[in-house]
Amino acid sequence: MNMICGSYYFPKKNKGHDAHFICAQEQTIGVADGVGDWAKLGVDASQYARELMRNSIKSVKKQQAFGGVDPRRVLNEAYVKTKCKGSSTACILTLKDKGVLNFVNVGDSGFMVLRNYKLLYVSPRQQHRFNHPYQLGYSTHFDNPRSATKTKIRVFPGDILVLGTDGLWDNMYPNEIVQFVENMREMKPEALACALASVARGRSLDKGRFSPFSRAAQKAGIKYLGGKKDDITVVVGYIMATSTPAPSCVGGLEIMSDNTTQLGLKRSTPWWRLCSWPCNCFRSSTPKKDTTRI
């Protein structure tokens, strides 16, 4: 069983604060979102996230050479070796033998699993309070990998994964993402990632929208309407049979550990709009090798 992935990144401005990687051979992907408030202290807010992802890649390569990748160990090793100032959320996911998806997350990045274009699973977000996610950092004042959500899920050929930083989840509801993915069948992973990121970016600029971020603000007693302008990273993964085309798959959710949330699917207006400006996403090919944006 293989996970074929593609990614796309829209920075809020300039180079942004997100970082991500795809280690194709090791079947491992990861995203990180540097905490922007560091810029107020004169620190490059992207620095910690990118160093964390670089160190994650090194750990993935080393572990694969010694028998297999454990995302929990990847995150811990990367955290220990990341020494620069700053802080970041982090989310790392590995497809193991026999279709077991191992996932570790600190903060408000996350992923969802679709089966037969139905929402099967969405990872829980970790926040100390509204708009203050758990975050790894260079000192003991921050969270550490022991705070991470750790989950194992059984997946099958035909399943679709969507991994993203909070720029995606703050601007698109899970049922909207499911509807959009269903309408955009047969797209390559990178094209779908580009399309999702483009729609999320459009929603982030809509000042009159009751976005997921608006909803969270309301629950916290804060009056806010509109999307949230932010860096947006999306990684899409297709679960494929090793040597045969992915069939339509049936079956329920098999959770192999804790901290899971299963949501019902609510239908909404189709999302026909693809990209907010011309791009090459429909001419791009599925990555056959490692991809990084760090």
mmCIF file of C-alpha atoms in Angstrom:
data_model
loop_
_atom_site.group_PDB
_atom_site.id
_atom_site.type_symbol
_atom_site.label_atom_id
_atom_site.label_comp_id
_atom_site.label_asym_id
_atom_site.label_seq_id
_atom_site.Cartn_x
_atom_site.Cartn_y
_atom_site.Cartn_z
ATOM 1 C CA MET A 1 0.000 0.000 0.000
ATOM 2 C CA ASN A 2 1.312 3.436 -0.975
ATOM 3 C CA MET A 3 0.478 7.037 -0.140
ATOM 4 C CA ILE A 4 0.834 9.284 -3.208
ATOM 5 C CA CYS A 5 1.072 12.928 -2.122
ATOM 6 C CA GLY A 6 1.103 16.437 -3.485
ATOM 7 C CA SER A 7 1.251 19.809 -1.733
ATOM 8 C CA TYR A 8 0.637 23.511 -2.175
ATOM 9 C CA TYR A 9 1.505 26.571 -0.087
ATOM 10 C CA PHE A 10 0.020 30.085 -0.072
ATOM 11 C CA PRO A 11 1.953 32.429 2.228
ATOM 12 C CA LYS A 12 0.037 35.263 3.861
ATOM 13 C CA LYS A 13 2.767 37.600 2.667
ATOM 14 C CA ASN A 14 6.374 37.314 1.535
ATOM 15 C CA LYS A 15 7.658 33.794 2.331
ATOM 16 C CA GLY A 16 5.243 33.217 5.236
ATOM 17 C CA HIS A 17 5.819 31.137 8.372
ATOM 18 C CA ASP A 18 4.711 27.628 7.331
ATOM 19 C CA ALA A 19 6.944 24.705 6.413
ATOM 20 C CA HIS A 20 6.189 21.197 5.169
ATOM 21 C CA PHE A 21 7.801 18.102 3.706
ATOM 22 C CA ILE A 22 6.930 14.948 1.778
ATOM 23 C CA CYS A 23 9.286 11.971 2.115
ATOM 24 C CA ALA A 24 7.829 9.799 -0.639
ATOM 25 C CA GLN A 25 9.925 6.663 -0.155
ATOM 26 C CA GLU A 26 9.434 6.727 3.610
ATOM 27 C CA GLN A 27 5.674 7.393 3.218
ATOM 28 C CA THR A 28 5.887 10.293 5.676
ATOM 29 C CA ILE A 29 4.555 13.844 5.469
ATOM 30 C CA GLY A 30 4.644 16.776 7.867
ATOM 31 C CA VAL A 31 3.571 20.394 8.300
ATOM 32 C CA ALA A 32 4.550 23.107 10.769
ATOM 33 C CA ASP A 33 3.259 26.620 11.374
ATOM 34 C CA GLY A 34 5.620 29.138 12.943
ATOM 35 C CA VAL A 35 3.931 31.392 15.508
ATOM 36 C CA GLY A 36 3.734 34.873 14.022
ATOM 37 C CA ASP A 37 3.935 36.837 17.268
ATOM 38 C CA TRP A 38 7.705 36.285 17.298
ATOM 39 C CA ALA A 39 8.011 38.943 14.608
ATOM 40 C CA LYS A 40 7.044 41.554 17.223
ATOM 41 C CA LEU A 41 10.254 40.633 19.072
ATOM 42 C CA GLY A 42 12.405 40.910 15.964
ATOM 43 C CA VAL A 43 12.605 37.127 15.458
ATOM 44 C CA ASP A 44 11.935 35.497 12.083
ATOM 45 C CA ALA A 45 8.714 33.624 12.900
ATOM 46 C CA SER A 46 9.359 31.070 10.147
ATOM 47 C CA GLN A 47 12.789 30.062 11.449
ATOM 48 C CA TYR A 48 11.699 27.574 14.107
ATOM 49 C CA ALA A 49 9.135 25.812 11.906
ATOM 50 C CA ARG A 50 11.588 25.347 9.064
ATOM 51 C CA GLU A 51 14.402 24.093 11.238
ATOM 52 C CA LEU A 52 11.957 21.712 12.928
ATOM 53 C CA MET A 53 10.932 20.283 9.544
ATOM 54 C CA ARG A 54 14.555 19.992 8.385
ATOM 55 C CA ASN A 55 15.375 18.028 11.505
ATOM 56 C CA SER A 56 12.243 15.920 10.996
ATOM 57 C CA ILE A 57 13.434 14.945 7.521
ATOM 58 C CA LYS A 58 16.821 13.924 8.926
ATOM 59 C CA SER A 59 15.121 11.781 11.562
ATOM 60 C CA VAL A 60 12.816 10.162 8.973
ATOM 61 C CA LYS A 61 15.767 9.221 6.772
ATOM 62 C CA LYS A 62 17.715 7.821 9.715
ATOM 63 C CA GLN A 63 14.799 5.793 11.074
ATOM 64 C CA GLN A 64 13.928 4.308 7.692
ATOM 65 C CA ALA A 65 17.471 2.996 7.442
ATOM 66 C CA PHE A 66 16.987 1.195 10.765
ATOM 67 C CA GLY A 67 13.664 -0.517 10.266
ATOM 68 C CA GLY A 68 10.858 2.016 9.907
ATOM 69 C CA VAL A 69 9.550 5.465 10.770
ATOM 70 C CA ASP A 70 7.822 6.297 14.044
ATOM 71 C CA PRO A 71 6.363 9.836 13.807
ATOM 72 C CA ARG A 72 6.424 10.229 17.582
ATOM 73 C CA ARG A 73 10.157 9.583 17.622
ATOM 74 C CA VAL A 74 10.619 11.830 14.584
ATOM 75 C CA LEU A 75 8.922 14.716 16.363
ATOM 76 C CA ASN A 76 10.859 14.160 19.568
ATOM 77 C CA GLU A 77 14.238 13.979 17.818
ATOM 78 C CA ALA A 78 13.474 17.039 15.700
ATOM 79 C CA TYR A 79 12.340 18.964 18.782
ATOM 80 C CA VAL A 80 15.520 18.154 20.702
ATOM 81 C CA LYS A 81 17.731 19.261 17.799
ATOM 82 C CA THR A 82 15.874 22.502 17.018
ATOM 83 C CA LYS A 83 17.656 25.220 18.968
ATOM 84 C CA CYS A 84 16.750 28.506 17.290
ATOM 85 C CA LYS A 85 14.422 31.066 18.845
ATOM 86 C CA GLY A 86 10.753 30.757 18.041
ATOM 87 C CA SER A 87 7.902 28.285 18.348
ATOM 88 C CA SER A 88 5.695 26.259 16.052
ATOM 89 C CA THR A 89 2.841 23.810 15.791
ATOM 90 C CA ALA A 90 3.719 20.482 14.161
ATOM 91 C CA CYS A 91 1.914 17.568 12.562
ATOM 92 C CA ILE A 92 3.629 14.427 11.191
ATOM 93 C CA LEU A 93 1.974 11.423 9.583
ATOM 94 C CA THR A 94 3.367 8.067 8.399
ATOM 95 C CA LEU A 95 1.736 5.246 6.465
ATOM 96 C CA LYS A 96 3.011 1.996 7.943
ATOM 97 C CA ASP A 97 2.830 -1.572 6.659
ATOM 98 C CA LYS A 98 -0.605 -3.163 6.345
ATOM 99 C CA GLY A 99 -2.359 0.187 6.002
ATOM 100 C CA VAL A 100 -1.837 1.654 9.480
ATOM 101 C CA LEU A 101 -1.658 5.423 9.515
ATOM 102 C CA ASN A 102 0.391 6.777 12.447
ATOM 103 C CA PHE A 103 -0.166 10.403 13.342
ATOM 104 C CA VAL A 104 1.281 12.821 15.882
ATOM 105 C CA ASN A 105 0.206 16.430 16.340
ATOM 106 C CA VAL A 106 0.962 19.419 18.557
ATOM 107 C CA GLY A 107 -1.294 22.425 18.052
ATOM 108 C CA ASP A 108 -3.984 23.409 15.576
ATOM 109 C CA SER A 109 -2.683 21.899 12.357
ATOM 110 C CA GLY A 110 -4.254 18.554 11.552
ATOM 111 C CA PHE A 111 -5.658 16.134 9.010
ATOM 112 C CA MET A 112 -8.805 14.409 7.883
ATOM 113 C CA VAL A 113 -9.535 11.059 6.225
ATOM 114 C CA LEU A 114 -12.198 10.603 3.551
ATOM 115 C CA ARG A 115 -13.594 7.237 2.476
ATOM 116 C CA ASN A 116 -15.972 7.028 -0.457
ATOM 117 C CA TYR A 117 -16.162 10.835 -0.269
ATOM 118 C CA LYS A 118 -17.538 10.749 3.256
ATOM 119 C CA LEU A 119 -15.797 12.270 6.264
ATOM 120 C CA LEU A 120 -14.369 9.380 8.232
ATOM 121 C CA TYR A 121 -12.063 11.111 10.713
ATOM 122 C CA VAL A 122 -10.782 14.568 11.624
ATOM 123 C CA SER A 123 -7.984 15.092 14.110
ATOM 124 C CA PRO A 124 -8.679 17.117 17.268
ATOM 125 C CA ARG A 125 -7.149 20.572 17.583
ATOM 126 C CA GLN A 126 -5.035 21.425 20.612
ATOM 127 C CA GLN A 127 -5.485 24.915 22.041
ATOM 128 C CA HIS A 128 -4.851 26.337 25.496
ATOM 129 C CA ARG A 129 -7.516 28.919 24.687
ATOM 130 C CA PHE A 130 -8.967 30.624 21.622
ATOM 131 C CA ASN A 131 -6.283 31.327 19.005
ATOM 132 C CA HIS A 132 -3.516 30.095 21.339
ATOM 133 C CA PRO A 133 -2.533 26.635 20.111
ATOM 134 C CA TYR A 134 -0.162 24.223 21.742
ATOM 135 C CA GLN A 135 3.303 24.919 20.328
ATOM 136 C CA LEU A 136 6.778 23.501 20.483
ATOM 137 C CA GLY A 137 9.452 26.042 21.338
ATOM 138 C CA TYR A 138 13.065 26.631 22.177
ATOM 139 C CA SER A 139 12.564 26.868 25.944
ATOM 140 C CA THR A 140 10.738 25.036 28.740
ATOM 141 C CA HIS A 141 8.007 27.713 28.731
ATOM 142 C CA PHE A 142 6.483 26.042 25.684
ATOM 143 C CA ASP A 143 4.817 22.681 25.115
ATOM 144 C CA ASN A 144 6.846 19.598 24.224
ATOM 145 C CA PRO A 145 6.228 16.366 22.286
ATOM 146 C CA ARG A 146 4.767 14.699 25.392
ATOM 147 C CA SER A 147 1.724 16.956 24.878
ATOM 148 C CA ALA A 148 1.103 15.594 21.384
ATOM 149 C CA THR A 149 -2.030 13.834 20.214
ATOM 150 C CA LYS A 150 -1.045 10.350 19.035
ATOM 151 C CA THR A 151 -3.372 8.289 16.847
ATOM 152 C CA LYS A 152 -3.338 5.155 14.696
ATOM 153 C CA ILE A 153 -5.989 4.611 12.027
ATOM 154 C CA ARG A 154 -6.542 1.750 9.591
ATOM 155 C CA VAL A 155 -6.788 3.012 6.009
ATOM 156 C CA PHE A 156 -7.575 1.286 2.721
ATOM 157 C CA PRO A 157 -6.926 1.878 -0.992
ATOM 158 C CA GLY A 158 -9.198 4.656 -2.187
ATOM 159 C CA ASP A 159 -9.018 6.669 1.037
ATOM 160 C CA ILE A 160 -8.008 10.332 0.736
ATOM 161 C CA LEU A 161 -6.017 12.310 3.306
ATOM 162 C CA VAL A 162 -6.005 16.083 3.664
ATOM 163 C CA LEU A 163 -3.287 17.503 5.906
ATOM 164 C CA GLY A 164 -3.058 21.219 6.570
ATOM 165 C CA THR A 165 -2.012 24.086 8.791
ATOM 166 C CA ASP A 166 -4.625 26.195 10.552
ATOM 167 C CA GLY A 167 -4.948 28.477 7.538
ATOM 168 C CA LEU A 168 -7.025 25.705 5.972
ATOM 169 C CA TRP A 169 -9.086 24.692 9.014
ATOM 170 C CA ASP A 170 -9.848 28.274 10.123
ATOM 171 C CA ASN A 171 -11.375 29.069 6.736
ATOM 172 C CA MET A 172 -13.080 25.881 5.535
ATOM 173 C CA TYR A 173 -15.408 23.626 7.494
ATOM 174 C CA PRO A 174 -14.740 19.865 7.230
ATOM 175 C CA ASN A 175 -18.011 19.257 5.359
ATOM 176 C CA GLU A 176 -17.032 21.939 2.818
ATOM 177 C CA ILE A 177 -13.719 20.214 2.192
ATOM 178 C CA VAL A 178 -15.474 16.869 1.715
ATOM 179 C CA GLN A 179 -17.966 18.396 -0.753
ATOM 180 C CA PHE A 180 -15.168 20.089 -2.672
ATOM 181 C CA VAL A 181 -13.046 16.924 -2.894
ATOM 182 C CA GLU A 182 -16.052 14.941 -4.110
ATOM 183 C CA ASN A 183 -16.732 17.481 -6.856
ATOM 184 C CA MET A 184 -13.084 17.470 -7.926
ATOM 185 C CA ARG A 185 -12.677 13.733 -8.528
ATOM 186 C CA GLU A 186 -9.811 12.438 -10.677
ATOM 187 C CA MET A 187 -7.528 15.374 -9.845
ATOM 188 C CA LYS A 188 -3.893 14.641 -9.089
ATOM 189 C CA PRO A 189 -2.892 15.223 -5.447
ATOM 190 C CA GLU A 190 -0.898 18.384 -6.127
ATOM 191 C CA ALA A 191 -3.730 19.870 -8.207
ATOM 192 C CA LEU A 192 -6.269 19.112 -5.483
ATOM 193 C CA ALA A 193 -3.973 20.598 -2.829
ATOM 194 C CA CYS A 194 -3.622 23.752 -4.952
ATOM 195 C CA ALA A 195 -7.387 23.984 -5.454
ATOM 196 C CA LEU A 196 -8.158 23.541 -1.749
ATOM 197 C CA ALA A 197 -5.523 26.100 -0.732
ATOM 198 C CA SER A 198 -6.902 28.557 -3.292
ATOM 199 C CA VAL A 199 -10.458 28.222 -2.027
ATOM 200 C CA ALA A 200 -9.305 28.574 1.596
ATOM 201 C CA ARG A 201 -7.367 31.692 0.643
ATOM 202 C CA GLY A 202 -10.444 33.166 -1.013
ATOM 203 C CA ARG A 203 -12.503 32.442 2.098
ATOM 204 C CA SER A 204 -9.843 34.044 4.305
ATOM 205 C CA LEU A 205 -10.372 37.359 2.486
ATOM 206 C CA ASP A 206 -14.161 37.304 2.847
ATOM 207 C CA LYS A 207 -15.007 39.805 5.589
ATOM 208 C CA GLY A 208 -18.675 38.856 5.698
ATOM 209 C CA ARG A 209 -18.304 35.097 6.084
ATOM 210 C CA PHE A 210 -19.114 33.188 9.266
ATOM 211 C CA SER A 211 -15.958 31.108 9.058
ATOM 212 C CA PRO A 212 -14.741 28.332 11.355
ATOM 213 C CA PHE A 213 -12.528 30.995 12.942
ATOM 214 C CA SER A 214 -15.591 33.227 13.474
ATOM 215 C CA ARG A 215 -17.424 30.316 15.051
ATOM 216 C CA ALA A 216 -14.534 29.586 17.426
ATOM 217 C CA ALA A 217 -14.338 33.272 18.356
ATOM 218 C CA GLN A 218 -18.046 33.331 19.111
ATOM 219 C CA LYS A 219 -17.713 30.311 21.394
ATOM 220 C CA ALA A 220 -14.950 32.182 23.227
ATOM 221 C CA GLY A 221 -17.192 35.214 23.693
ATOM 222 C CA ILE A 222 -15.420 37.295 21.049
ATOM 223 C CA LYS A 223 -17.294 39.124 18.300
ATOM 224 C CA TYR A 224 -15.612 38.414 14.970
ATOM 225 C CA LEU A 225 -16.917 37.986 11.433
ATOM 226 C CA GLY A 226 -14.926 36.965 8.390
ATOM 227 C CA GLY A 227 -12.160 34.600 7.426
ATOM 228 C CA LYS A 228 -8.720 34.542 8.978
ATOM 229 C CA LYS A 229 -5.860 35.783 6.829
ATOM 230 C CA ASP A 230 -3.015 33.343 7.342
ATOM 231 C CA ASP A 231 -0.435 31.158 5.663
ATOM 232 C CA ILE A 232 -2.133 28.134 4.112
ATOM 233 C CA THR A 233 -0.400 24.791 3.574
ATOM 234 C CA VAL A 234 -2.286 21.801 2.173
ATOM 235 C CA VAL A 235 -0.937 18.297 1.569
ATOM 236 C CA VAL A 236 -3.204 15.751 -0.138
ATOM 237 C CA GLY A 237 -2.493 12.022 -0.024
ATOM 238 C CA TYR A 238 -4.166 9.232 -1.993
ATOM 239 C CA ILE A 239 -3.975 5.759 -0.485
ATOM 240 C CA MET A 240 -3.242 3.342 -3.328
ATOM 241 C CA ALA A 241 -2.874 -0.400 -3.607
ATOM 242 C CA THR A 242 0.755 -1.264 -4.238
ATOM 243 C CA SER A 243 0.363 -2.646 -7.754
ATOM 244 C CA THR A 244 -3.286 -2.156 -8.714
ATOM 245 C CA PRO A 245 -5.603 0.835 -9.216
ATOM 246 C CA ALA A 246 -7.330 1.982 -6.037
ATOM 247 C CA PRO A 247 -10.839 0.470 -5.863
ATOM 248 C CA SER A 248 -13.886 2.051 -4.306
ATOM 249 C CA CYS A 249 -13.636 0.987 -0.695
ATOM 250 C CA VAL A 250 -16.307 0.261 1.858
ATOM 251 C CA GLY A 251 -16.069 -0.140 5.594
ATOM 252 C CA GLY A 252 -16.128 1.819 8.784
ATOM 253 C CA LEU A 253 -13.565 3.660 10.810
ATOM 254 C CA GLU A 254 -11.104 1.516 12.717
ATOM 255 C CA ILE A 255 -9.372 3.564 15.376
ATOM 256 C CA MET A 256 -6.363 1.845 16.870
ATOM 257 C CA SER A 257 -5.706 4.379 19.637
ATOM 258 C CA ASP A 258 -7.227 7.392 21.359
ATOM 259 C CA ASN A 259 -8.043 11.076 20.789
ATOM 260 C CA THR A 260 -10.403 10.828 17.816
ATOM 261 C CA THR A 261 -13.392 12.783 16.606
ATOM 262 C CA GLN A 262 -15.892 11.405 14.113
ATOM 263 C CA LEU A 263 -18.181 13.944 12.454
ATOM 264 C CA GLY A 264 -21.318 13.574 10.374
ATOM 265 C CA LEU A 265 -21.383 14.906 6.823
ATOM 266 C CA LYS A 266 -23.551 17.955 6.219
ATOM 267 C CA ARG A 267 -24.228 18.749 2.574
ATOM 268 C CA SER A 268 -23.574 22.247 1.307
ATOM 269 C CA THR A 269 -23.454 24.217 -1.924
ATOM 270 C CA PRO A 270 -20.949 22.713 -4.419
ATOM 271 C CA TRP A 271 -17.571 24.415 -4.577
ATOM 272 C CA TRP A 272 -16.977 24.801 -8.302
ATOM 273 C CA ARG A 273 -14.385 27.509 -8.020
ATOM 274 C CA LEU A 274 -10.865 26.083 -8.277
ATOM 275 C CA CYS A 275 -8.119 28.687 -8.132
ATOM 276 C CA SER A 276 -8.242 32.360 -7.231
ATOM 277 C CA TRP A 277 -5.822 33.218 -10.037
ATOM 278 C CA PRO A 278 -4.231 31.381 -13.008
ATOM 279 C CA CYS A 279 -1.902 28.595 -11.975
ATOM 280 C CA ASN A 280 -0.300 25.468 -13.397
ATOM 281 C CA CYS A 281 -1.908 23.032 -10.993
ATOM 282 C CA PHE A 282 -3.725 21.032 -13.686
ATOM 283 C CA ARG A 283 -0.501 20.538 -15.649
ATOM 284 C CA SER A 284 1.541 19.443 -12.653
ATOM 285 C CA SER A 285 2.473 15.810 -12.202
ATOM 286 C CA THR A 286 2.199 13.715 -9.069
ATOM 287 C CA PRO A 287 5.509 13.919 -7.175
ATOM 288 C CA LYS A 288 7.605 10.769 -7.461
ATOM 289 C CA LYS A 289 10.272 12.021 -5.063
ATOM 290 C CA ASP A 290 10.653 13.991 -1.884
ATOM 291 C CA THR A 291 9.130 17.464 -1.655
ATOM 292 C CA THR A 292 10.029 20.174 0.836
ATOM 293 C CA ARG A 293 9.028 23.769 1.505
ATOM 294 C CA ILE A 294 11.276 24.850 4.340
#
